[in-house]
PDB file of C-alpha atoms in Angstrom:
ATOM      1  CA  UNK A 298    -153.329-125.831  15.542  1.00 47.00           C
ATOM      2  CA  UNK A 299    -153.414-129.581  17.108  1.00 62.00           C
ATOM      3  CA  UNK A 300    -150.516-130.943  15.234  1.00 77.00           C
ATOM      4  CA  UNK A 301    -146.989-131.204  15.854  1.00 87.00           C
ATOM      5  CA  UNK A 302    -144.700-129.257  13.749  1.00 87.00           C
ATOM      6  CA  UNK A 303    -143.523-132.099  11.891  1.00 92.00           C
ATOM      7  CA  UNK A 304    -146.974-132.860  10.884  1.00 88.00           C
ATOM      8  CA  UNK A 305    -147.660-128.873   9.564  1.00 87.00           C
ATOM      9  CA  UNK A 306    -144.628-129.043   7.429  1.00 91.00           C
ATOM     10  CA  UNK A 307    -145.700-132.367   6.192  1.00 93.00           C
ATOM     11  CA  UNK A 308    -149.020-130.568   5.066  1.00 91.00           C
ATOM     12  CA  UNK A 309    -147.467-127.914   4.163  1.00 91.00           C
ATOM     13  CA  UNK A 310    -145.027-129.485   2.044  1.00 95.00           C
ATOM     14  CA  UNK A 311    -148.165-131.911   0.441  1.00 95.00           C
ATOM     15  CA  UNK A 312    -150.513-129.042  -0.483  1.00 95.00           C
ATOM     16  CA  UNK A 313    -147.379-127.382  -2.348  1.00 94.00           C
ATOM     17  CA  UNK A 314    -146.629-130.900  -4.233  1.00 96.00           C
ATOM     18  CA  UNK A 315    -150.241-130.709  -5.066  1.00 96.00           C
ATOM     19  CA  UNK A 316    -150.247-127.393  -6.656  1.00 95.00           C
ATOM     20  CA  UNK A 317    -147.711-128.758  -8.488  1.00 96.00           C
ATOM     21  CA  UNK A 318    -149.758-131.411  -9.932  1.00 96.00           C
ATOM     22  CA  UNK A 319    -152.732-129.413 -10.725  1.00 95.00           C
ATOM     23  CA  UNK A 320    -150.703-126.831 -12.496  1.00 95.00           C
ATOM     24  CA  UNK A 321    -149.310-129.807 -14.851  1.00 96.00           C
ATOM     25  CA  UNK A 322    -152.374-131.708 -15.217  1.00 96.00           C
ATOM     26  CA  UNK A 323    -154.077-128.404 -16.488  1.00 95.00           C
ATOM     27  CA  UNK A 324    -151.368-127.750 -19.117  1.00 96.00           C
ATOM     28  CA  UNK A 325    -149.958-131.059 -20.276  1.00 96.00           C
ATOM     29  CA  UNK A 326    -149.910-132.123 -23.583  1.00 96.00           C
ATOM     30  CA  UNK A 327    -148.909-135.964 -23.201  1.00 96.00           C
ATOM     31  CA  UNK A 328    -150.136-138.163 -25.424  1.00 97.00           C
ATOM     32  CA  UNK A 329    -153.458-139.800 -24.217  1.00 96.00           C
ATOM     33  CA  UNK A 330    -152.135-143.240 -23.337  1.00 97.00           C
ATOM     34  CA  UNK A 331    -149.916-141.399 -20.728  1.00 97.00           C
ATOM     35  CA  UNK A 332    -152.673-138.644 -20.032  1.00 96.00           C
ATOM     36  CA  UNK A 333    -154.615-142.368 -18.737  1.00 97.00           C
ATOM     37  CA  UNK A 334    -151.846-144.028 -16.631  1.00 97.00           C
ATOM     38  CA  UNK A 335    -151.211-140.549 -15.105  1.00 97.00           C
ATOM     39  CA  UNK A 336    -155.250-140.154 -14.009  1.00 97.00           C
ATOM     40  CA  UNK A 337    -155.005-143.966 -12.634  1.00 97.00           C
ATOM     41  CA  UNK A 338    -151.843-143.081 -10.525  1.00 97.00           C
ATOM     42  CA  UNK A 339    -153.711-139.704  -9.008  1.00 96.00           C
ATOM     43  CA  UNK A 340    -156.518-141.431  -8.368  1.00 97.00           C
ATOM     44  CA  UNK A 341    -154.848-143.854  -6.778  1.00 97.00           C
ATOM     45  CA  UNK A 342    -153.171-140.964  -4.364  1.00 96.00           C
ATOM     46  CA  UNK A 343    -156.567-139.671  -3.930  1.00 95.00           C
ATOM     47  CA  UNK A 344    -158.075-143.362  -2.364  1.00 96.00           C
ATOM     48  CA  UNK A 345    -155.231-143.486  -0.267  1.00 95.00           C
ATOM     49  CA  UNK A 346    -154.942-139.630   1.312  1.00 94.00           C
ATOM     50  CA  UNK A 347    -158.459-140.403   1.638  1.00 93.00           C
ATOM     51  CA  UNK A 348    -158.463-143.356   4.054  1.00 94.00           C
ATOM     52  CA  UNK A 349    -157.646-140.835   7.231  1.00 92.00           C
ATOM     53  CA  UNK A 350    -159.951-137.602   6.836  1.00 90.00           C
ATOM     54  CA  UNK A 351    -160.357-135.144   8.837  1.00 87.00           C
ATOM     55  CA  UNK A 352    -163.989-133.131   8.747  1.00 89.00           C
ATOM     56  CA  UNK A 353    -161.802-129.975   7.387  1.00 88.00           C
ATOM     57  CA  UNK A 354    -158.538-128.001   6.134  1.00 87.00           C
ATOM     58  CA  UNK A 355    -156.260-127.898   8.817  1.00 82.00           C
ATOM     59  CA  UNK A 356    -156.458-123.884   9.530  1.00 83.00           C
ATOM     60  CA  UNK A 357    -153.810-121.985  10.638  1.00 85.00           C
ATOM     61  CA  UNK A 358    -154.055-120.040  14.148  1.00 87.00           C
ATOM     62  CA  UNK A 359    -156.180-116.884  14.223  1.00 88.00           C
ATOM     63  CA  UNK A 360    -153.511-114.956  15.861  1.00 92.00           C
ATOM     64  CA  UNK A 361    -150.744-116.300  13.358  1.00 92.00           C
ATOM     65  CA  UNK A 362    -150.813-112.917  11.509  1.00 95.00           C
ATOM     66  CA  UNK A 363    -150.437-110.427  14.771  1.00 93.00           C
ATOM     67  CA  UNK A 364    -147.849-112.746  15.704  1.00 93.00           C
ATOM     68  CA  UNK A 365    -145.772-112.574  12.430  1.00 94.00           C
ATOM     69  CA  UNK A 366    -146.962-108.979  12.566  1.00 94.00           C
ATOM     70  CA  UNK A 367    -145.429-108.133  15.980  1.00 93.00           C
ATOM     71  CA  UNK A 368    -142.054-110.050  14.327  1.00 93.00           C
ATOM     72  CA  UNK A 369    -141.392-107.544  11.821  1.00 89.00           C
ATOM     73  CA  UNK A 370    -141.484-107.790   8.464  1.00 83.00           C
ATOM     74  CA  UNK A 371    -138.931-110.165   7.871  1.00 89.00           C
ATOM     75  CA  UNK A 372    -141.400-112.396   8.962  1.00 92.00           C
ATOM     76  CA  UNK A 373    -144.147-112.971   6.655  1.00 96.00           C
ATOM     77  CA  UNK A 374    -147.454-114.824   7.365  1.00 95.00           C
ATOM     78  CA  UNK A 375    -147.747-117.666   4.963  1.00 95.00           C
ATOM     79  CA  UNK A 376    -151.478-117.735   3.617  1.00 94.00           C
ATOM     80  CA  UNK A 377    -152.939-121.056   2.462  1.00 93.00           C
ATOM     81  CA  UNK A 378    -149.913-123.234   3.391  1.00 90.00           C
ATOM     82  CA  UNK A 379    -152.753-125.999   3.874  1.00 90.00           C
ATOM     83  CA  UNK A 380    -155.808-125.396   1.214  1.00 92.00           C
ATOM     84  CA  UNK A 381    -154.277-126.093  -2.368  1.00 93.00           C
ATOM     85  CA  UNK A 382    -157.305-124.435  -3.913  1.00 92.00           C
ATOM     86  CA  UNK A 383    -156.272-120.804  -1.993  1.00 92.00           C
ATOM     87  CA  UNK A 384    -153.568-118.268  -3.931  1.00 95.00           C
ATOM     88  CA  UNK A 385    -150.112-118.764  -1.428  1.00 94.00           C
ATOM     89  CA  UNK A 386    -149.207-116.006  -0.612  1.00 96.00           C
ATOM     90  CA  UNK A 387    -146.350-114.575   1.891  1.00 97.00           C
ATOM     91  CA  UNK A 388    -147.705-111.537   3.695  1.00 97.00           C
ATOM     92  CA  UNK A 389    -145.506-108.726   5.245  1.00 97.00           C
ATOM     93  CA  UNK A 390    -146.437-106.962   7.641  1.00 96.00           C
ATOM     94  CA  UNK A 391    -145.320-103.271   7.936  1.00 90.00           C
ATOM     95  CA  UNK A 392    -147.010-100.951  10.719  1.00 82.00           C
ATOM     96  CA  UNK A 393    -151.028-100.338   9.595  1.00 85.00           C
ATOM     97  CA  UNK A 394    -149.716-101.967   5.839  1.00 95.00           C
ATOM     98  CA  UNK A 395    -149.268-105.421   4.582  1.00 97.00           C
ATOM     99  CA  UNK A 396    -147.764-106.433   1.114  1.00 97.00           C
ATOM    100  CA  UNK A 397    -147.447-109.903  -0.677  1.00 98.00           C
ATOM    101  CA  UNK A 398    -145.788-110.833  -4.038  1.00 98.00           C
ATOM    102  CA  UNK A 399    -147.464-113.063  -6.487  1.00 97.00           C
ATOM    103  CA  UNK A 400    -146.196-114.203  -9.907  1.00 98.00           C
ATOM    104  CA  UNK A 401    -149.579-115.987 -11.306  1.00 97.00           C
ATOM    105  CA  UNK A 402    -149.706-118.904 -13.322  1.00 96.00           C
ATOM    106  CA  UNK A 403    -152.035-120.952 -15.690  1.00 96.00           C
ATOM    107  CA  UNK A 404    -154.209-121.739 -12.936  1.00 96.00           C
ATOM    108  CA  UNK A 405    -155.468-118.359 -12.416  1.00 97.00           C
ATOM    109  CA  UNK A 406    -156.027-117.385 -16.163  1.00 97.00           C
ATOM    110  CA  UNK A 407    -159.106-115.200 -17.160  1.00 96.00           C
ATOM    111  CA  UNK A 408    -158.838-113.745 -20.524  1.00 96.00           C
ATOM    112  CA  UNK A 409    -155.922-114.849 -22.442  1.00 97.00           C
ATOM    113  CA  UNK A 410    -152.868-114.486 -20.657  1.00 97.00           C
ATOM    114  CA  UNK A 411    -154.490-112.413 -18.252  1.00 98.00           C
ATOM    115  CA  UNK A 412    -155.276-112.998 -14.034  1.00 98.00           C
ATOM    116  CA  UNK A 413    -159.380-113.572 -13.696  1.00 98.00           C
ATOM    117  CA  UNK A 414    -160.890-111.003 -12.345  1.00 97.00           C
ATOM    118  CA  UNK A 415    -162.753-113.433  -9.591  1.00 97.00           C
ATOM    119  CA  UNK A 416    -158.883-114.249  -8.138  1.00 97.00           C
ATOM    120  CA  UNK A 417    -158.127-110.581  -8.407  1.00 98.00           C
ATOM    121  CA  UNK A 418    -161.113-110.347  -5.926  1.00 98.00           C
ATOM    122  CA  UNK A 419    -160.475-113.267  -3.622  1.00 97.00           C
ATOM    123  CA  UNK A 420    -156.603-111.800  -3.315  1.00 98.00           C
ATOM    124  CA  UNK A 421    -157.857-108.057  -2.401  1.00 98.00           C
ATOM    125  CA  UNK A 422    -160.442-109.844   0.465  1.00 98.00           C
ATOM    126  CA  UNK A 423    -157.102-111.995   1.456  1.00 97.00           C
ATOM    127  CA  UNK A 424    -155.057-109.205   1.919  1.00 98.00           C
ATOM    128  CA  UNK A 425    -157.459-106.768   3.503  1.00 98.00           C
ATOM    129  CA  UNK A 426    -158.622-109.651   5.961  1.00 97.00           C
ATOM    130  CA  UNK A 427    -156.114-110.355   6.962  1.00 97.00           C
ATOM    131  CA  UNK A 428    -154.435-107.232   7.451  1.00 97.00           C
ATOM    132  CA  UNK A 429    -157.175-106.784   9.685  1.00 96.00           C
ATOM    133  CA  UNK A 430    -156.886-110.215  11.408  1.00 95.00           C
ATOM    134  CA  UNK A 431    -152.833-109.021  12.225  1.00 96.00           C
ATOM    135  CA  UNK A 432    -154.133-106.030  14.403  1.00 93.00           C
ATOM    136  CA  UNK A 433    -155.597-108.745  17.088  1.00 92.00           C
ATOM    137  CA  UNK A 434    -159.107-107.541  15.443  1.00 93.00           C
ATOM    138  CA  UNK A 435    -161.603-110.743  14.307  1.00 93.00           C
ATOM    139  CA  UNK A 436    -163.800-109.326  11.649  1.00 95.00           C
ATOM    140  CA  UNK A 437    -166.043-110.370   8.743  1.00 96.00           C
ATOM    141  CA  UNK A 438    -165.922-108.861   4.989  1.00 97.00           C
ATOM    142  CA  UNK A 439    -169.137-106.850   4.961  1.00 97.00           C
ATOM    143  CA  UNK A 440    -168.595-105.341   1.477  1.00 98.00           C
ATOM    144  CA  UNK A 441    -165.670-105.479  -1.110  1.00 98.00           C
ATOM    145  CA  UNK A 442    -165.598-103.227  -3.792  1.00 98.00           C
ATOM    146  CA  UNK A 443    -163.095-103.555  -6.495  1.00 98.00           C
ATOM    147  CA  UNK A 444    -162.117-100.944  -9.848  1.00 98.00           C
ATOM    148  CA  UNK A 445    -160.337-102.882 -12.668  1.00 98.00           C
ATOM    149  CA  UNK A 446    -158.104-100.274 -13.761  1.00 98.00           C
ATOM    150  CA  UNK A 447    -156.218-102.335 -16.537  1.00 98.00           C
ATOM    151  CA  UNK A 448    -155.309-105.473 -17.075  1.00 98.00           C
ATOM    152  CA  UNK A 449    -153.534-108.064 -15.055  1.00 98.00           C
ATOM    153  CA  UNK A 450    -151.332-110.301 -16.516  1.00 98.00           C
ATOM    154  CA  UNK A 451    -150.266-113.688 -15.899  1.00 98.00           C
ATOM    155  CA  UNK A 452    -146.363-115.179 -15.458  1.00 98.00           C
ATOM    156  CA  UNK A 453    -144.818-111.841 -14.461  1.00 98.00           C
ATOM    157  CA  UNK A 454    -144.620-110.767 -11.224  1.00 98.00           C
ATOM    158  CA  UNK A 455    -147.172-108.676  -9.054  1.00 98.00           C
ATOM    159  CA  UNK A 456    -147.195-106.455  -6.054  1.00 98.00           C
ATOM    160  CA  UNK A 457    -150.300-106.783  -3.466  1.00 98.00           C
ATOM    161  CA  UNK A 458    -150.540-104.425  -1.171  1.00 98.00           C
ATOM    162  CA  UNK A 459    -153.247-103.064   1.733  1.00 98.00           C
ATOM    163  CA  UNK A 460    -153.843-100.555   4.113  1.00 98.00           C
ATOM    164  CA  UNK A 461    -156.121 -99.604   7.096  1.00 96.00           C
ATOM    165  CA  UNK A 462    -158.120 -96.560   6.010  1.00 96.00           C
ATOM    166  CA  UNK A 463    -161.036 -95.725   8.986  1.00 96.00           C
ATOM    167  CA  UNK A 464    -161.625 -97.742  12.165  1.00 95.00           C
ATOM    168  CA  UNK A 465    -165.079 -96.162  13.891  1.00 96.00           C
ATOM    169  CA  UNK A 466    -166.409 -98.837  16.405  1.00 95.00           C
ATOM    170  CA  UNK A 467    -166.692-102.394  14.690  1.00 96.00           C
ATOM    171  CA  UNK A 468    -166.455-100.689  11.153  1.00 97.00           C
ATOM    172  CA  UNK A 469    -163.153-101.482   9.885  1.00 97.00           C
ATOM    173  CA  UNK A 470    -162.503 -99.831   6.178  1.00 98.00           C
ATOM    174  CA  UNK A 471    -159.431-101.244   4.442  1.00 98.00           C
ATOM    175  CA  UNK A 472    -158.104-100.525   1.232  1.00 98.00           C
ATOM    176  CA  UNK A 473    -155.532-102.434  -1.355  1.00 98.00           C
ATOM    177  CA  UNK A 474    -154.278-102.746  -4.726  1.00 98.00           C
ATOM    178  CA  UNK A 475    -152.834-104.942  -7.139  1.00 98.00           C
ATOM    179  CA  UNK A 476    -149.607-103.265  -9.611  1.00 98.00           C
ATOM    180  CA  UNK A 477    -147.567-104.639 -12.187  1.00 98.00           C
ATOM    181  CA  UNK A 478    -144.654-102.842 -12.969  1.00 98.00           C
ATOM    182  CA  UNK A 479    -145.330-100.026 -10.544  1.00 97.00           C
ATOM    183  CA  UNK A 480    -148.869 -99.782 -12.418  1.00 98.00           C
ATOM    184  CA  UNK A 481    -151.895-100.261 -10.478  1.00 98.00           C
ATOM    185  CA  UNK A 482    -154.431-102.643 -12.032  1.00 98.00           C
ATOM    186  CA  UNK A 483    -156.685-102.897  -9.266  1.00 98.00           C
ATOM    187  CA  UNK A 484    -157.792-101.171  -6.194  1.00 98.00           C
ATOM    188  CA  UNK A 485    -160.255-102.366  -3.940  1.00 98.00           C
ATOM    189  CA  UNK A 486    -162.005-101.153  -0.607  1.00 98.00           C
ATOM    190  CA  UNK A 487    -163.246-103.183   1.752  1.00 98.00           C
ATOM    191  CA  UNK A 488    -165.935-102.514   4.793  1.00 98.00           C
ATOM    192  CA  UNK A 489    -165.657-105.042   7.737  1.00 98.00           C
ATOM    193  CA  UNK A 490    -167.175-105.756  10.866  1.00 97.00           C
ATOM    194  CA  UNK A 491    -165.758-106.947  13.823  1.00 96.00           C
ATOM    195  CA  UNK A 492    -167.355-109.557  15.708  1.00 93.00           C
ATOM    196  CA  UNK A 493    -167.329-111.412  18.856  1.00 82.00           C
ATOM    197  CA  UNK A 494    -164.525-114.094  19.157  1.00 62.00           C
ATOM    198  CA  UNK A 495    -165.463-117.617  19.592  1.00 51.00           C
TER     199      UNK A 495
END
């Protein structure tokens, strides 16, 4: 990454503020007069962040998650720390394994009180991928197949967890899981390819 560490924590600590003002603004009940002022004061934010762009998120390093990996882990890899649109996450890494807790909110709801099943997806890619990503391998999802067992609810908290099943040449297969109370409510399988790193 070309910024100083100052300047990642600064990010860091500006996408998490953010979150924190999407989560209210989707589940406030102020009156409308103060629903107003608060939309003129965000936009406001928004014109200034905005005068200094860059052409994209900052991105983390690719080998972030081997080294975190090679760390033990006590030393989790912390995923989206600089997208406030991507599900944080805190990845361990254990040998060929990687597990993450997540305690979803409002944001993420489906069904009623329930985790959609589109972020049950993008969390299963997240933590095969990047599983993958802490052996030193760079590979692309090739095929993600998930099984919704039961389902997953929101504001209590949830294991993730993923494995390496097969490596045969590029072909990487990886496999992971959501549970809730020791309960799995979904399992997923992923095929990737590795690819050429540029």
């Amino acid at each position: 990454m070309d910024i100083t560490p100052e300047r990642q924590q600064a990010a860091n600590d500006l996408v998490a503020a953010t979150r924190e003002v999407m989560l209210a603004a989707s589940v406030t009940d102020m009156d409308l007069d103060e629903m107003r002022a608060a939309e003129r004061v965000l936009t406001e934010v928004a014109r200034m962040l905005g005068k200094r762009a860059r052409p994209r998120v900052v991105r983390a390093p690719f080998d972030g998650p081997a080294t975190a990996r090679s760390a033990g882990p006590d030393h989790p890899w912390p995923l989206f720390a600089y997208n406030p649109l991507g599900i944080p996450l805190q990845i361990h890494f254990d040998g060929d394994g990687a597990t993450a807790r997540l305690t979803p909110d409002a944001l993420y709801e489906g069904p009623p009180d329930l985790l959609h099943g589109g972020f049950s997806a993008g969390l299963m890619d997240c933590m095969l991928g990047v599983l993958i990503q802490a052996q030193g391998r760079r590979a692309v999802t090739a095929s993600l197949d998930l099984s919704y067992l039961r389902p997953t609810p929101l504001d209590q908290p949830l294991d993730l967890r993923s494995r390496i099943a097969e490596i045969s040449g590029r072909k990487i297969t990886a496999e992971g899981w959501i549970e809730h109370e020791g309960r799995r409510t979904v399992e997923a399988r992923g095929l990737f390819i590795e690819i050429d790193g540029t």
